[in-house]
Amino acid sequence: QVQLVESGGGLVQAGGSLRVSCTTSGRTFSSYDMGWFRQAPGKEREFVAGISRSGSRGYYADSVKGRFTISRDNAKNAVYLQMNSLKPEDTAVYYCAAGPIATSRSYEYPYWGQGTQVTVSS
């Protein structure tokens, strides 16, 4: 069983920065591509960013491109999402996910964390 745990969410002013983290235990972490998704109240879950197994390639939704950076540290079994220039519309619960490939389709990720709340005030 793969267990993912997000942390680092919180309240931040518009224009500020925040880094959310996702960690898991087990030596198989590096065998998974990772993704970040978010879901705001009344909205469907949407893709934010994905990263390859090695961390050499990152993929981003147009809405966050240039502001967010995804990275991973396989030695620490961790994936991160650095969020800069935050906007109120970034407010959502952020989830990390693990799957065989990094895609924007949530149903292709079999493993999910519990989510961490990110709130951006205006």
PDB file of C-alpha atoms in Angstrom:
ATOM      1  CA  GLN A   1       0.000   0.000   0.000  1.00  0.00           C
ATOM      2  CA  VAL A   2       1.299   3.437  -0.974  1.00  0.00           C
ATOM      3  CA  GLN A   3       0.632   6.155   1.571  1.00  0.00           C
ATOM      4  CA  LEU A   4       1.075   9.806   0.657  1.00  0.00           C
ATOM      5  CA  VAL A   5       0.984  12.644   3.167  1.00  0.00           C
ATOM      6  CA  GLU A   6       0.797  16.308   2.189  1.00  0.00           C
ATOM      7  CA  SER A   7       1.911  19.166   4.393  1.00  0.00           C
ATOM      8  CA  GLY A   8       2.766  22.842   4.188  1.00  0.00           C
ATOM      9  CA  GLY A   9      -0.621  24.291   3.376  1.00  0.00           C
ATOM     10  CA  GLY A  10      -1.870  27.403   5.064  1.00  0.00           C
ATOM     11  CA  LEU A  11      -3.062  30.962   4.679  1.00  0.00           C
ATOM     12  CA  VAL A  12      -1.083  33.385   2.564  1.00  0.00           C
ATOM     13  CA  GLN A  13      -1.632  36.850   1.136  1.00  0.00           C
ATOM     14  CA  ALA A  14      -2.054  37.312  -2.593  1.00  0.00           C
ATOM     15  CA  GLY A  15       1.343  37.656  -4.209  1.00  0.00           C
ATOM     16  CA  GLY A  16       2.966  35.561  -1.533  1.00  0.00           C
ATOM     17  CA  SER A  17       4.606  32.169  -1.695  1.00  0.00           C
ATOM     18  CA  LEU A  18       4.044  28.776  -0.190  1.00  0.00           C
ATOM     19  CA  ARG A  19       5.587  25.352  -0.577  1.00  0.00           C
ATOM     20  CA  VAL A  20       3.568  22.219  -0.112  1.00  0.00           C
ATOM     21  CA  SER A  21       5.242  18.875   0.393  1.00  0.00           C
ATOM     22  CA  CYS A  22       4.257  15.285  -0.127  1.00  0.00           C
ATOM     23  CA  THR A  23       6.086  12.423   1.481  1.00  0.00           C
ATOM     24  CA  THR A  24       5.708   8.700   1.471  1.00  0.00           C
ATOM     25  CA  SER A  25       7.474   5.729   2.922  1.00  0.00           C
ATOM     26  CA  GLY A  26       8.890   2.825   1.018  1.00  0.00           C
ATOM     27  CA  ARG A  27      11.710   2.182  -1.351  1.00  0.00           C
ATOM     28  CA  THR A  28       9.450   2.162  -4.405  1.00  0.00           C
ATOM     29  CA  PHE A  29       8.832   5.913  -4.419  1.00  0.00           C
ATOM     30  CA  SER A  30      11.210   6.522  -7.301  1.00  0.00           C
ATOM     31  CA  SER A  31       9.290   4.096  -9.492  1.00  0.00           C
ATOM     32  CA  TYR A  32       6.282   6.433  -9.633  1.00  0.00           C
ATOM     33  CA  ASP A  33       5.583   9.568 -11.535  1.00  0.00           C
ATOM     34  CA  MET A  34       4.016  12.186  -9.306  1.00  0.00           C
ATOM     35  CA  GLY A  35       1.354  14.794  -9.745  1.00  0.00           C
ATOM     36  CA  TRP A  36      -0.264  17.659  -7.899  1.00  0.00           C
ATOM     37  CA  PHE A  37      -3.970  18.347  -8.209  1.00  0.00           C
ATOM     38  CA  ARG A  38      -6.257  20.816  -6.522  1.00  0.00           C
ATOM     39  CA  GLN A  39      -9.934  21.119  -5.833  1.00  0.00           C
ATOM     40  CA  ALA A  40     -11.811  24.236  -4.826  1.00  0.00           C
ATOM     41  CA  PRO A  41     -15.326  24.242  -3.359  1.00  0.00           C
ATOM     42  CA  GLY A  42     -17.896  23.747  -6.081  1.00  0.00           C
ATOM     43  CA  LYS A  43     -15.285  22.860  -8.660  1.00  0.00           C
ATOM     44  CA  GLU A  44     -13.938  19.648 -10.069  1.00  0.00           C
ATOM     45  CA  ARG A  45     -10.470  18.465  -9.240  1.00  0.00           C
ATOM     46  CA  GLU A  46      -7.950  19.898 -11.666  1.00  0.00           C
ATOM     47  CA  PHE A  47      -4.413  19.098 -12.672  1.00  0.00           C
ATOM     48  CA  VAL A  48      -1.722  21.448 -11.428  1.00  0.00           C
ATOM     49  CA  ALA A  49       1.652  19.872 -12.143  1.00  0.00           C
ATOM     50  CA  GLY A  50       3.334  16.567 -12.819  1.00  0.00           C
ATOM     51  CA  ILE A  51       6.881  15.297 -12.691  1.00  0.00           C
ATOM     52  CA  SER A  52       8.708  12.343 -14.163  1.00  0.00           C
ATOM     53  CA  ARG A  53      10.303   9.610 -12.092  1.00  0.00           C
ATOM     54  CA  SER A  54      13.750  11.114 -12.293  1.00  0.00           C
ATOM     55  CA  GLY A  55      12.526  14.645 -11.780  1.00  0.00           C
ATOM     56  CA  SER A  56      14.065  15.778 -15.040  1.00  0.00           C
ATOM     57  CA  ARG A  57      10.779  16.883 -16.575  1.00  0.00           C
ATOM     58  CA  GLY A  58       7.945  18.870 -15.119  1.00  0.00           C
ATOM     59  CA  TYR A  59       4.525  19.576 -16.566  1.00  0.00           C
ATOM     60  CA  TYR A  60       2.204  22.403 -15.613  1.00  0.00           C
ATOM     61  CA  ALA A  61      -1.301  23.598 -16.128  1.00  0.00           C
ATOM     62  CA  ASP A  62      -1.445  26.851 -18.052  1.00  0.00           C
ATOM     63  CA  SER A  63      -2.980  28.581 -15.058  1.00  0.00           C
ATOM     64  CA  VAL A  64       0.123  28.027 -12.919  1.00  0.00           C
ATOM     65  CA  LYS A  65       2.906  27.938 -15.489  1.00  0.00           C
ATOM     66  CA  GLY A  66       5.637  30.386 -14.620  1.00  0.00           C
ATOM     67  CA  ARG A  67       4.464  30.665 -11.019  1.00  0.00           C
ATOM     68  CA  PHE A  68       4.615  27.113  -9.674  1.00  0.00           C
ATOM     69  CA  THR A  69       7.535  24.705  -9.709  1.00  0.00           C
ATOM     70  CA  ILE A  70       7.314  20.993  -9.053  1.00  0.00           C
ATOM     71  CA  SER A  71      10.332  19.060  -7.865  1.00  0.00           C
ATOM     72  CA  ARG A  72      11.153  15.790  -6.185  1.00  0.00           C
ATOM     73  CA  ASP A  73      13.823  14.292  -4.004  1.00  0.00           C
ATOM     74  CA  ASN A  74      13.761  10.555  -4.412  1.00  0.00           C
ATOM     75  CA  ALA A  75      16.318  10.074  -1.653  1.00  0.00           C
ATOM     76  CA  LYS A  76      13.815  11.639   0.744  1.00  0.00           C
ATOM     77  CA  ASN A  77      10.728  10.081  -0.839  1.00  0.00           C
ATOM     78  CA  ALA A  78       9.312  13.543  -1.322  1.00  0.00           C
ATOM     79  CA  VAL A  79       7.738  15.722  -3.964  1.00  0.00           C
ATOM     80  CA  TYR A  80       7.282  19.460  -3.620  1.00  0.00           C
ATOM     81  CA  LEU A  81       5.246  22.215  -5.156  1.00  0.00           C
ATOM     82  CA  GLN A  82       6.710  25.681  -4.802  1.00  0.00           C
ATOM     83  CA  MET A  83       3.973  28.233  -5.353  1.00  0.00           C
ATOM     84  CA  ASN A  84       4.911  31.833  -6.030  1.00  0.00           C
ATOM     85  CA  SER A  85       2.850  34.881  -6.942  1.00  0.00           C
ATOM     86  CA  LEU A  86      -0.199  33.255  -5.449  1.00  0.00           C
ATOM     87  CA  LYS A  87      -3.636  34.430  -6.465  1.00  0.00           C
ATOM     88  CA  PRO A  88      -6.978  34.069  -4.693  1.00  0.00           C
ATOM     89  CA  GLU A  89      -8.063  31.669  -7.423  1.00  0.00           C
ATOM     90  CA  ASP A  90      -5.294  29.319  -6.299  1.00  0.00           C
ATOM     91  CA  THR A  91      -7.273  28.655  -3.132  1.00  0.00           C
ATOM     92  CA  ALA A  92      -8.034  24.954  -2.973  1.00  0.00           C
ATOM     93  CA  VAL A  93      -7.215  21.697  -1.309  1.00  0.00           C
ATOM     94  CA  TYR A  94      -4.009  20.450  -2.864  1.00  0.00           C
ATOM     95  CA  TYR A  95      -3.485  16.739  -3.346  1.00  0.00           C
ATOM     96  CA  CYS A  96      -0.434  14.800  -4.373  1.00  0.00           C
ATOM     97  CA  ALA A  97      -0.806  11.625  -6.353  1.00  0.00           C
ATOM     98  CA  ALA A  98       1.388   8.784  -7.548  1.00  0.00           C
ATOM     99  CA  GLY A  99       0.958   6.800 -10.705  1.00  0.00           C
ATOM    100  CA  PRO A 100       2.684   4.913 -13.493  1.00  0.00           C
ATOM    101  CA  ILE A 101       2.986   8.038 -15.654  1.00  0.00           C
ATOM    102  CA  ALA A 102       2.582  11.747 -15.074  1.00  0.00           C
ATOM    103  CA  THR A 103      -0.624  12.840 -16.745  1.00  0.00           C
ATOM    104  CA  SER A 104      -3.271  15.486 -16.267  1.00  0.00           C
ATOM    105  CA  ARG A 105      -5.970  12.859 -15.873  1.00  0.00           C
ATOM    106  CA  SER A 106      -6.735  12.253 -12.229  1.00  0.00           C
ATOM    107  CA  TYR A 107      -8.245   8.830 -12.777  1.00  0.00           C
ATOM    108  CA  GLU A 108      -4.902   7.497 -13.965  1.00  0.00           C
ATOM    109  CA  TYR A 109      -3.363   8.034 -10.523  1.00  0.00           C
ATOM    110  CA  PRO A 110      -4.137   5.116  -8.211  1.00  0.00           C
ATOM    111  CA  TYR A 111      -2.634   6.619  -5.059  1.00  0.00           C
ATOM    112  CA  TRP A 112      -3.596   9.867  -3.354  1.00  0.00           C
ATOM    113  CA  GLY A 113      -2.791  11.820  -0.262  1.00  0.00           C
ATOM    114  CA  GLN A 114      -5.350  13.333   2.076  1.00  0.00           C
ATOM    115  CA  GLY A 115      -4.828  16.868   0.822  1.00  0.00           C
ATOM    116  CA  THR A 116      -3.654  20.107   2.377  1.00  0.00           C
ATOM    117  CA  GLN A 117      -5.604  23.355   2.368  1.00  0.00           C
ATOM    118  CA  VAL A 118      -4.104  26.393   0.671  1.00  0.00           C
ATOM    119  CA  THR A 119      -5.961  29.655   1.140  1.00  0.00           C
ATOM    120  CA  VAL A 120      -4.912  32.843  -0.632  1.00  0.00           C
ATOM    121  CA  SER A 121      -6.480  36.018   0.671  1.00  0.00           C
ATOM    122  CA  SER A 122      -6.976  39.140  -1.394  1.00  0.00           C
TER     123      SER A 122
END
